[in-house]
Short mmCIF file of C-alpha atoms and ligand atoms in Angstrom, two decimals:
data_model
loop_
_atom_site.label_atom_id
_atom_site.label_comp_id
_atom_site.label_asym_id
_atom_site.label_seq_id
_atom_site.Cartn_x
_atom_site.Cartn_y
_atom_site.Cartn_z
CA UNK A 186 132.50 70.54 93.92
CA UNK A 187 131.66 66.83 93.87
CA UNK A 188 128.06 66.15 93.07
CA UNK A 189 126.04 64.04 95.48
CA UNK A 190 123.68 61.34 94.08
CA UNK A 191 120.71 63.62 94.84
CA UNK A 192 122.36 66.52 92.99
CA UNK A 193 122.89 64.24 89.98
CA UNK A 194 119.21 63.19 89.98
CA UNK A 195 118.29 66.87 90.27
CA UNK A 196 120.36 67.71 87.18
CA UNK A 197 118.62 64.94 85.25
CA UNK A 198 115.08 66.00 86.06
CA UNK A 199 114.82 69.65 87.08
CA UNK A 200 115.01 72.91 85.19
CA UNK A 201 116.52 75.50 87.54
CA UNK A 202 116.11 79.26 87.26
CA UNK A 203 118.62 82.09 87.72
CA UNK A 204 121.55 79.83 86.75
CA UNK A 205 123.68 79.39 83.66
CA UNK A 206 122.12 76.12 82.56
CA UNK A 207 125.35 74.61 81.21
CA UNK A 208 127.18 75.48 84.45
CA UNK A 209 124.32 73.90 86.37
CA UNK A 210 124.59 70.71 84.32
CA UNK A 211 128.31 70.69 85.14
CA UNK A 212 128.19 71.60 88.85
CA UNK A 213 124.65 70.94 90.08
CA UNK A 214 123.09 72.51 93.16
CA UNK A 215 123.87 72.18 96.86
CA UNK A 216 121.08 70.14 98.40
CA UNK A 217 119.92 71.72 101.66
CA UNK A 218 118.39 69.26 104.11
CA UNK A 219 117.73 71.18 107.31
CA UNK A 220 118.04 74.44 109.19
CA UNK A 221 118.04 75.97 112.64
CA UNK A 222 118.07 79.69 113.44
CA UNK A 223 120.45 81.42 111.01
CA UNK A 224 122.03 78.11 109.93
CA UNK A 225 121.18 75.63 107.16
CA UNK A 226 122.72 72.19 106.62
CA UNK A 227 123.67 70.33 103.47
CA UNK A 228 123.42 66.57 102.88
CA UNK A 229 126.68 65.95 104.71
CA UNK A 230 125.46 67.94 107.71
CA UNK A 231 127.81 70.88 106.98
CA UNK A 232 126.39 74.03 108.62
CA UNK A 233 126.24 77.20 106.52
CA UNK A 234 125.58 80.63 107.99
CA UNK A 235 122.59 81.77 105.89
CA UNK A 236 123.45 85.42 105.29
CA UNK A 237 120.70 85.80 102.71
CA UNK A 238 117.78 84.24 104.67
CA UNK A 239 117.16 82.11 101.57
CA UNK A 240 115.82 84.67 99.11
CA UNK A 241 115.60 87.56 101.65
CA UNK A 242 112.68 85.75 103.17
CA UNK A 243 113.22 83.32 106.08
CA UNK A 244 113.07 86.27 108.42
CA UNK A 245 112.33 84.45 111.67
CA UNK A 246 115.03 81.89 110.91
CA UNK A 247 114.86 78.18 110.26
CA UNK A 248 113.20 75.56 112.48
CA UNK A 249 110.90 78.00 114.30
CA UNK A 250 108.62 75.68 116.25
CA UNK A 251 105.81 78.22 116.74
CA UNK A 252 105.42 78.59 112.96
CA UNK A 253 105.47 74.85 112.36
CA UNK A 254 102.86 74.39 115.10
CA UNK A 255 100.65 77.09 113.56
CA UNK A 256 100.81 75.30 110.20
CA UNK A 257 100.18 71.87 111.70
CA UNK A 258 97.21 73.06 113.75
CA UNK A 259 95.63 74.59 110.66
CA UNK A 260 96.37 71.48 108.58
CA UNK A 261 94.48 69.42 111.15
CA UNK A 262 91.53 71.87 111.26
CA UNK A 263 91.12 72.69 107.57
CA UNK A 264 94.02 72.01 105.20
CA UNK A 265 92.48 73.91 102.30
CA UNK A 266 89.70 76.18 101.33
CA UNK A 267 89.57 79.10 98.97
CA UNK A 268 88.73 82.75 99.47
CA UNK A 269 86.90 83.41 96.20
CA UNK A 270 83.38 82.87 94.88
CA UNK A 271 81.50 83.68 98.11
CA UNK A 272 83.58 81.46 100.40
CA UNK A 273 86.40 82.18 102.83
CA UNK A 274 88.03 80.94 106.04
CA UNK A 275 88.77 82.32 109.50
CA UNK A 276 92.57 82.55 109.00
CA UNK A 277 92.10 84.58 105.80
CA UNK A 278 89.67 86.97 107.54
CA UNK A 279 91.88 87.31 110.62
CA UNK A 280 94.99 87.98 108.56
CA UNK A 281 93.32 90.56 106.30
CA UNK A 282 92.04 92.35 109.41
CA UNK A 283 95.43 92.26 111.11
CA UNK A 284 97.24 93.50 108.00
CA UNK A 285 94.69 96.24 107.38
CA UNK A 286 95.25 97.63 110.85
CA UNK A 287 99.06 97.44 110.51
CA UNK A 288 99.72 98.97 107.08
CA UNK A 289 100.21 102.72 106.53
CA UNK A 290 97.14 102.81 104.25
CA UNK A 291 93.82 103.86 105.82
CA UNK A 292 90.80 101.51 105.55
CA UNK A 293 92.90 99.15 103.47
CA UNK A 294 91.49 96.12 101.65
CA UNK A 295 93.63 93.01 101.24
CA UNK A 296 93.66 90.52 98.35
CA UNK A 297 95.67 87.29 98.75
CA UNK A 298 97.77 85.31 96.30
CA UNK A 299 100.86 83.13 96.42
CA UNK A 300 104.04 84.97 95.44
CA UNK A 301 105.51 88.41 95.07
CA UNK A 302 105.45 87.98 91.29
CA UNK A 303 101.76 87.15 91.31
CA UNK A 304 101.03 90.05 93.64
CA UNK A 305 102.68 92.59 91.33
CA UNK A 306 101.19 91.01 88.22
CA UNK A 307 97.68 90.97 89.73
CA UNK A 308 98.13 94.52 90.96
CA UNK A 309 98.67 95.73 87.40
CA UNK A 310 95.43 93.95 86.43
CA UNK A 311 93.69 95.64 89.35
CA UNK A 312 95.02 99.07 88.35
CA UNK A 313 93.71 98.53 84.80
CA UNK A 314 90.29 97.46 86.09
CA UNK A 315 90.22 100.46 88.42
CA UNK A 316 91.03 103.01 85.74
CA UNK A 317 88.51 101.47 83.32
CA UNK A 318 85.88 101.54 86.07
CA UNK A 319 86.37 105.20 86.87
CA UNK A 320 86.30 106.26 83.24
CA UNK A 321 90.03 106.63 82.48
CA UNK A 322 90.54 103.89 79.87
CA UNK A 323 93.73 105.48 78.50
CA UNK A 324 95.48 105.66 81.88
CA UNK A 325 97.32 102.31 81.79
CA UNK A 326 101.09 102.76 81.52
CA UNK A 327 103.27 101.82 84.46
CA UNK A 328 106.59 103.50 85.22
CA UNK A 329 109.16 101.35 87.01
CA UNK A 330 112.90 101.80 87.59
CA UNK A 331 116.09 100.47 86.08
CA UNK A 332 117.42 97.68 88.33
CA UNK A 333 114.13 97.36 90.20
CA UNK A 334 113.06 93.74 90.70
CA UNK A 335 109.38 92.84 90.78
CA UNK A 336 109.20 89.15 89.92
CA UNK A 337 109.10 86.52 87.20
CA UNK A 338 105.68 86.50 85.50
CA UNK A 339 105.37 88.24 82.12
CA UNK A 340 104.21 91.51 83.71
CA UNK A 341 106.41 91.30 86.83
CA UNK A 342 109.48 90.68 84.64
CA UNK A 343 108.44 93.62 82.49
CA UNK A 344 108.24 95.87 85.56
CA UNK A 345 111.67 94.57 86.55
CA UNK A 346 114.36 96.87 85.19
CA UNK A 347 117.07 94.25 84.75
CA UNK A 348 117.78 93.63 81.06
CA UNK A 349 119.32 90.20 81.73
CA UNK A 350 115.88 89.06 82.93
CA UNK A 351 114.18 90.37 79.78
CA UNK A 352 116.65 88.73 77.41
CA UNK A 353 115.23 85.86 75.37
CA UNK A 354 111.70 86.32 76.70
CA UNK A 355 110.52 89.11 74.34
CA UNK A 356 110.09 91.47 77.30
CA UNK A 357 109.29 94.03 78.57
CA UNK A 358 105.63 94.08 77.51
CA UNK A 359 104.37 97.31 75.93
CA UNK A 360 103.08 99.92 78.36
CA UNK A 361 105.92 99.54 80.88
CA UNK A 362 108.53 102.31 81.06
CA UNK A 363 111.66 102.63 83.18
CA UNK A 364 113.33 105.63 84.79
CA UNK A 365 116.82 105.77 86.31
CA UNK A 366 118.09 103.71 89.20
CA UNK A 367 118.47 106.09 92.18
CA UNK A 368 121.89 104.63 93.08
CA UNK A 369 124.29 107.49 93.77
CA UNK A 370 127.42 105.33 93.39
CA UNK A 371 126.61 104.65 89.72
CA UNK A 372 124.39 107.52 88.71
CA UNK A 373 125.14 110.70 90.68
CA UNK A 374 127.23 113.11 88.63
CA UNK A 375 130.63 114.08 89.92
CA UNK A 376 130.24 116.94 92.39
CA UNK A 377 126.44 116.56 92.50
CA UNK A 378 124.96 116.91 96.02
CA UNK A 379 122.48 114.38 97.34
CA UNK A 380 119.70 116.97 97.03
CA UNK A 381 120.68 117.78 93.44
CA UNK A 382 120.78 114.09 92.56
CA UNK A 383 117.29 113.59 94.05
CA UNK A 384 115.98 116.64 92.18
CA UNK A 385 117.45 115.41 88.88
CA UNK A 386 115.83 111.97 89.31
CA UNK A 387 112.49 113.61 90.11
CA UNK A 388 112.86 115.84 87.06
CA UNK A 389 113.40 112.77 84.91
CA UNK A 390 110.24 111.14 86.29
CA UNK A 391 108.17 114.25 85.64
CA UNK A 392 109.56 114.56 82.13
CA UNK A 393 108.69 110.93 81.41
CA UNK A 394 105.09 111.45 82.59
CA UNK A 395 104.76 114.60 80.48
CA UNK A 396 106.35 112.95 77.43
CA UNK A 397 103.97 110.00 77.61
CA UNK A 398 100.97 112.14 78.52
CA UNK A 399 99.71 112.16 82.12
CA UNK A 400 96.34 110.81 80.95
CA UNK A 401 98.14 107.60 79.85
CA UNK A 402 100.26 106.99 82.95
CA UNK A 403 98.50 104.92 85.63
CA UNK A 404 101.16 104.20 88.21
CA UNK A 405 104.74 104.32 89.41
CA UNK A 406 106.07 101.18 91.12
CA UNK A 407 109.10 101.09 93.40
CA UNK A 408 110.69 98.99 96.10
CA UNK A 409 111.19 101.44 99.01
CA UNK A 410 114.77 100.13 99.03
CA UNK A 411 115.76 98.21 95.89
CA UNK A 412 116.72 94.66 96.81
CA UNK A 413 117.96 92.32 94.07
CA UNK A 414 119.00 95.22 91.85
CA UNK A 415 121.59 96.52 94.31
CA UNK A 416 120.31 97.37 97.84
CA UNK A 417 119.74 100.93 96.70
CA UNK A 418 118.66 103.50 99.26
CA UNK A 419 117.49 106.52 97.27
CA UNK A 420 118.90 109.96 98.13
CA UNK A 421 117.20 112.06 100.82
CA UNK A 422 114.29 114.01 99.38
CA UNK A 423 113.75 111.57 96.50
CA UNK A 424 110.45 110.03 97.62
CA UNK A 425 109.16 113.39 98.80
CA UNK A 426 109.73 114.77 95.30
CA UNK A 427 108.42 111.64 93.61
CA UNK A 428 105.20 111.76 95.62
CA UNK A 429 104.58 115.41 94.76
CA UNK A 430 104.92 114.60 91.06
CA UNK A 431 102.67 111.54 91.27
CA UNK A 432 99.97 113.60 93.04
CA UNK A 433 100.32 116.38 90.46
CA UNK A 434 99.52 114.00 87.60
CA UNK A 435 97.15 111.70 89.47
CA UNK A 436 99.49 108.72 89.15
CA UNK A 437 99.19 105.90 91.70
CA UNK A 438 102.17 104.99 93.87
CA UNK A 439 102.64 101.20 94.14
CA UNK A 440 105.07 100.15 96.87
CA UNK A 441 106.65 96.75 96.33
CA UNK A 442 107.29 95.75 99.95
CA UNK A 443 108.02 92.11 99.10
CA UNK A 444 111.52 92.37 100.61
CA UNK A 445 111.19 95.45 102.80
CA UNK A 446 107.97 94.53 104.62
CA UNK A 447 107.93 93.00 108.11
CA UNK A 448 110.90 94.84 109.65
CA UNK A 449 113.70 94.16 107.14
CA UNK A 450 114.65 97.87 107.07
CA UNK A 451 114.48 98.31 110.86
CA UNK A 452 110.91 99.65 110.74
CA UNK A 453 107.84 97.51 110.20
CA UNK A 454 107.49 98.76 106.61
CA UNK A 455 110.06 100.00 104.13
CA UNK A 456 107.52 102.70 103.23
CA UNK A 457 107.71 104.02 106.80
CA UNK A 458 111.52 103.95 106.77
CA UNK A 459 111.54 105.94 103.53
CA UNK A 460 108.70 108.37 104.32
CA UNK A 461 106.41 106.97 101.64
CA UNK A 462 102.62 107.08 101.59
CA UNK A 463 101.74 104.64 98.82
CA UNK A 464 98.30 103.84 97.41
CA UNK A 465 99.02 100.10 97.36
CA UNK A 466 101.52 97.65 98.82
CA UNK A 467 102.52 94.19 97.69
CA UNK A 468 103.73 91.81 100.41
CA UNK A 469 105.26 88.30 100.36
CA UNK A 470 108.49 86.73 101.72
CA UNK A 471 108.55 87.96 105.36
CA UNK A 472 104.74 87.72 105.47
CA UNK A 473 105.09 84.03 106.34
CA UNK A 474 108.84 84.09 107.01
CA UNK A 475 108.72 81.92 103.83
CA UNK A 476 107.31 78.92 105.72
CA UNK A 477 104.35 78.92 103.32
CA UNK A 478 103.90 80.52 99.89
CA UNK A 479 101.63 83.49 100.48
CA UNK A 480 101.46 87.06 99.21
CA UNK A 481 99.11 89.97 99.70
CA UNK A 482 98.02 93.01 97.71
CA UNK A 483 96.99 95.89 99.94
CA UNK A 484 94.74 98.51 98.36
CA UNK A 485 93.51 101.91 99.47
CA UNK A 486 89.80 102.26 100.09
CA UNK A 487 89.56 104.62 97.12
CA UNK A 488 90.89 101.95 94.75
CA UNK A 489 88.61 99.35 96.29
CA UNK A 490 85.57 101.58 95.74
CA UNK A 491 86.60 101.95 92.09
CA UNK A 492 86.74 98.17 91.75
CA UNK A 493 83.25 97.88 93.25
CA UNK A 494 81.98 100.35 90.71
CA UNK A 495 83.63 98.40 87.87
CA UNK A 496 82.18 95.17 89.18
CA UNK A 497 78.70 96.71 89.24
CA UNK A 498 79.16 97.86 85.63
CA UNK A 499 80.56 94.59 84.30
CA UNK A 500 78.60 92.13 86.38
CA UNK A 501 81.52 90.90 88.47
CA UNK A 502 85.18 91.28 89.43
CA UNK A 503 86.60 88.55 87.22
CA UNK A 504 89.77 87.73 89.09
CA UNK A 505 90.85 85.08 91.61
CA UNK A 506 92.90 81.92 92.11
CA UNK A 507 92.42 78.46 93.61
CA UNK A 508 94.84 79.02 96.47
CA UNK A 509 93.93 82.63 97.23
CA UNK A 510 93.93 83.09 101.01
CA UNK A 511 95.13 79.53 101.64
CA UNK A 512 94.23 78.92 105.30
CA UNK A 513 97.57 77.29 106.19
CA UNK A 514 99.55 80.19 104.73
CA UNK A 515 97.29 82.69 106.48
CA UNK A 516 97.60 80.85 109.83
CA UNK A 517 101.40 80.96 109.51
CA UNK A 518 101.36 84.66 108.57
CA UNK A 519 99.20 85.46 111.60
CA UNK A 520 101.70 83.67 113.81
CA UNK A 521 104.57 85.59 112.15
CA UNK A 522 102.85 88.89 112.95
CA UNK A 523 102.24 87.73 116.51
CA UNK A 524 105.90 86.70 116.97
CA UNK A 525 107.16 89.99 115.52
CA UNK A 526 105.23 91.81 118.26
CA UNK A 527 105.95 89.35 121.09
CA UNK A 528 109.68 89.18 120.41
CA UNK A 529 110.14 92.86 119.60
CA UNK A 530 111.64 92.07 116.18
CA UNK A 531 111.33 95.66 114.90
CA UNK A 532 113.38 97.02 117.83
CA UNK A 533 115.81 94.08 117.61
CA UNK A 534 116.53 94.80 113.93
CA UNK A 535 116.99 98.50 114.63
CA UNK A 536 119.48 97.62 117.37
CA UNK A 537 121.58 94.91 115.68
CA UNK A 538 121.55 96.90 112.42
CA UNK A 539 124.13 99.16 114.07
CA UNK A 540 126.63 96.29 114.28
CA UNK A 541 125.61 95.19 110.76
CA UNK A 542 126.31 98.63 109.26
CA UNK A 543 129.54 99.08 111.25
CA UNK A 544 130.90 95.78 109.98
CA UNK A 545 129.93 96.72 106.41
CA UNK A 546 131.45 100.17 106.71
CA UNK A 547 134.91 98.88 107.61
CA UNK A 548 134.97 96.92 104.34
CA UNK A 549 135.00 100.26 102.51
CA UNK A 550 138.76 100.60 103.01
CA UNK A 551 139.62 97.19 101.57
CA UNK A 552 140.98 96.70 98.04
CA UNK A 553 138.38 96.65 95.24
CA UNK A 554 135.53 97.78 97.51
CA UNK A 555 133.88 100.67 95.67
CA UNK A 556 130.80 101.19 97.83
CA UNK A 557 128.87 99.75 100.75
CA UNK A 558 125.19 100.39 101.41
CA UNK A 559 122.86 99.23 104.15
CA UNK A 560 119.62 99.88 105.96
CA UNK A 561 118.26 97.67 108.73
CA UNK A 562 119.35 94.14 107.92
CA UNK A 563 119.82 94.52 104.19
CA UNK A 564 123.25 95.47 102.92
CA UNK A 565 125.53 95.28 99.90
CA UNK A 566 129.21 95.61 99.05
CA UNK A 567 130.00 96.71 95.49
CA UNK A 568 133.34 95.97 93.82
CA UNK A 569 135.37 97.84 91.21
CA UNK A 570 138.83 97.38 89.73
CA UNK A 571 139.76 100.98 90.45
CA UNK A 572 138.15 102.91 93.27
CA UNK A 573 138.86 106.34 91.73
CA UNK A 574 137.58 105.66 88.23
CA UNK A 575 134.98 103.08 89.38
CA UNK A 576 136.12 100.87 86.49
CA UNK A 577 134.18 97.62 86.66
CA UNK A 578 135.68 94.15 86.53
CA UNK A 579 135.53 92.39 83.19
CA UNK A 580 133.24 90.55 82.85
CA UNK A 581 131.05 92.71 85.04
CA UNK A 582 129.95 90.84 88.14
CA UNK A 583 132.86 88.40 88.05
CA UNK A 584 134.45 89.56 91.32
CA UNK A 585 131.25 89.19 93.37
CA UNK A 586 130.54 85.82 91.76
CA UNK A 587 133.99 84.51 92.68
CA UNK A 588 133.62 85.90 96.19
CA UNK A 589 130.19 84.39 96.75
CA UNK A 590 131.54 80.99 95.67
CA UNK A 591 134.64 81.29 97.85
CA UNK A 592 132.58 82.36 100.88
CA UNK A 593 130.26 79.41 100.45
CA UNK A 594 132.75 76.69 99.61
CA UNK A 595 135.63 77.57 101.96
CA UNK A 596 133.94 79.50 104.79
CA UNK A 597 130.41 78.08 104.64
CA UNK A 598 128.77 81.47 104.43
CA UNK A 599 125.82 81.98 102.09
CA UNK A 600 125.48 85.47 100.65
CA UNK A 601 124.16 86.47 97.24
CA UNK A 602 125.24 88.42 94.20
CA UNK A 603 123.13 91.25 92.85
CA UNK A 604 122.14 92.60 89.47
CA UNK A 605 123.04 96.16 88.55
CA UNK A 606 126.67 96.08 89.68
CA UNK A 607 129.36 93.76 90.91
CA UNK A 608 127.89 93.30 94.39
CA UNK A 609 127.44 90.82 97.21
CA UNK A 610 124.42 91.25 99.45
CA UNK A 611 123.47 90.29 102.98
CA UNK A 612 119.92 89.93 104.29
CA UNK A 613 120.21 87.48 107.19
CA UNK A 614 117.24 86.23 109.20
CA UNK A 615 116.02 89.12 111.36
CA UNK A 616 116.57 87.08 114.51
CA UNK A 617 120.34 87.17 113.96
CA UNK A 618 122.38 88.12 117.04
CA UNK A 619 125.30 90.56 117.14
CA UNK A 620 127.65 87.63 117.66
CA UNK A 621 126.31 85.93 114.53
CA UNK A 622 126.60 89.19 112.56
CA UNK A 623 130.26 89.36 113.56
CA UNK A 624 130.72 85.71 112.58
CA UNK A 625 129.10 86.42 109.20
CA UNK A 626 131.42 89.34 108.43
CA UNK A 627 134.51 87.53 109.79
CA UNK A 628 133.86 84.76 107.28
CA UNK A 629 133.12 87.22 104.48
CA UNK A 630 136.26 89.27 105.16
CA UNK A 631 138.44 86.14 104.92
CA UNK A 632 136.81 85.15 101.61
CA UNK A 633 137.26 88.71 100.33
CA UNK A 634 140.97 88.65 101.20
CA UNK A 635 141.39 85.34 99.33
CA UNK A 636 139.64 86.58 96.18
CA UNK A 637 141.29 90.02 96.26
CA UNK A 638 144.73 88.34 96.51
CA UNK A 639 144.01 86.60 93.19
CA UNK A 640 143.46 89.98 91.49
CA UNK A 641 146.55 91.74 92.93
CA UNK A 642 149.48 92.12 90.57
C1 PLP B 793 111.00 93.31 95.60
C2 PLP B 793 110.51 92.02 95.04
N1 PLP B 793 109.31 91.97 94.46
C3 PLP B 793 108.81 90.83 93.97
C4 PLP B 793 109.53 89.66 94.03
C5 PLP B 793 108.97 88.41 93.47
O1 PLP B 793 108.58 87.57 94.49
P1 PLP B 793 108.47 86.00 94.25
O2 PLP B 793 109.84 85.50 94.00
O3 PLP B 793 107.83 85.52 95.52
O4 PLP B 793 107.57 85.80 93.09
C6 PLP B 793 110.77 89.65 94.64
C7 PLP B 793 111.57 88.42 94.74
O5 PLP B 793 112.72 88.40 95.07
C8 PLP B 793 111.29 90.87 95.14
O6 PLP B 793 112.51 90.92 95.68
#
């Protein structure tokens, strides 16, 4: 790939994340200059079909005038004010109210911040404050899952169950534990039924809580459907069992809805798709369709009342940030929620998801395809050298990496690779049409044939 002058300046002055730094110095980044609908354009004007919606986030597509207008109107009215220290703004109030009436948590309270990482990090602080306030100072450990992804701060990376993200950063922090990834393709035993697999995973969770001591375990955090760690849809009965165990030991259930919120799974919330009744939810990405950085922590009334008690004991609730409830972000999020209703996005996703899953399913028969998984408009294809033995490519992940590059460079399709397997993932903008879904998979299938041909002997 020839580097453009802008890409060269970028290499000189920017530290990029989630890259091999030496490869980045060599190859640089593609500079994206514009976008419309499900398409983005590079500096030469080449259109790419954005099969990943950026980072699973530009859910209403690029160039959505109604969102830009909402931001501009708010910029003109009040470009900034905070929502801490006895001040707030109308957009922050309106959004909190709208979210509280939409989430599957009764009498919810909403706290705003800027990113999914911050939301999960702050939530762990909130859980600590809550348990201290209600007289359970030992109940602090958090159980997360292998291959879960929860963000990039010290705590959010610790919750993340991807060892490559811990490496070199002295993580995870103490007090964070991980249980197995509920991915049947990798972890179900041969001959094990879905129900048996779910029961075994639940047994492992219960054992972990008992081993650690239930009085020391504060919460279990999970993405309803794991995103970056593999698009993992847990086996039927899993969350039902998990929730029984959490109730038994008075452990909070924290749903990380950063990817799954706002219709990605074909229902408004991933929690609803998966039959979950969490105590908290963290939201970002689709909240503003990524047009502004904004995230939200949604808390049950019971947790909120605990925080009020703690605040009364300590003199205040010592937490907040400068940009909390930024009015421009909140105005955009309100418009996103309005557009989701007006345009029937939830029903649209449920409908086009049928084409999406059909096109994924036919890949199953192709060489090196070990597994395909999808729900709503999030899907993954996982590759193995040998379908019977599930032997991975060496190095692991190399097939998907080559495929992602081929798809992008030759067929101008952007998809992404995933941790926790040799996988390519799709999470296109939710406004994608059936025709565009077909176009996406036509391009992907051609790239797959090219890369597979290179591995045939
Ligand atoms: C499920 C999940 N949680 C949290 C995060 C972190 O969000 P952010 O990148 O906005 O910090 C991500 C990001 O991809 C995510 O997928």
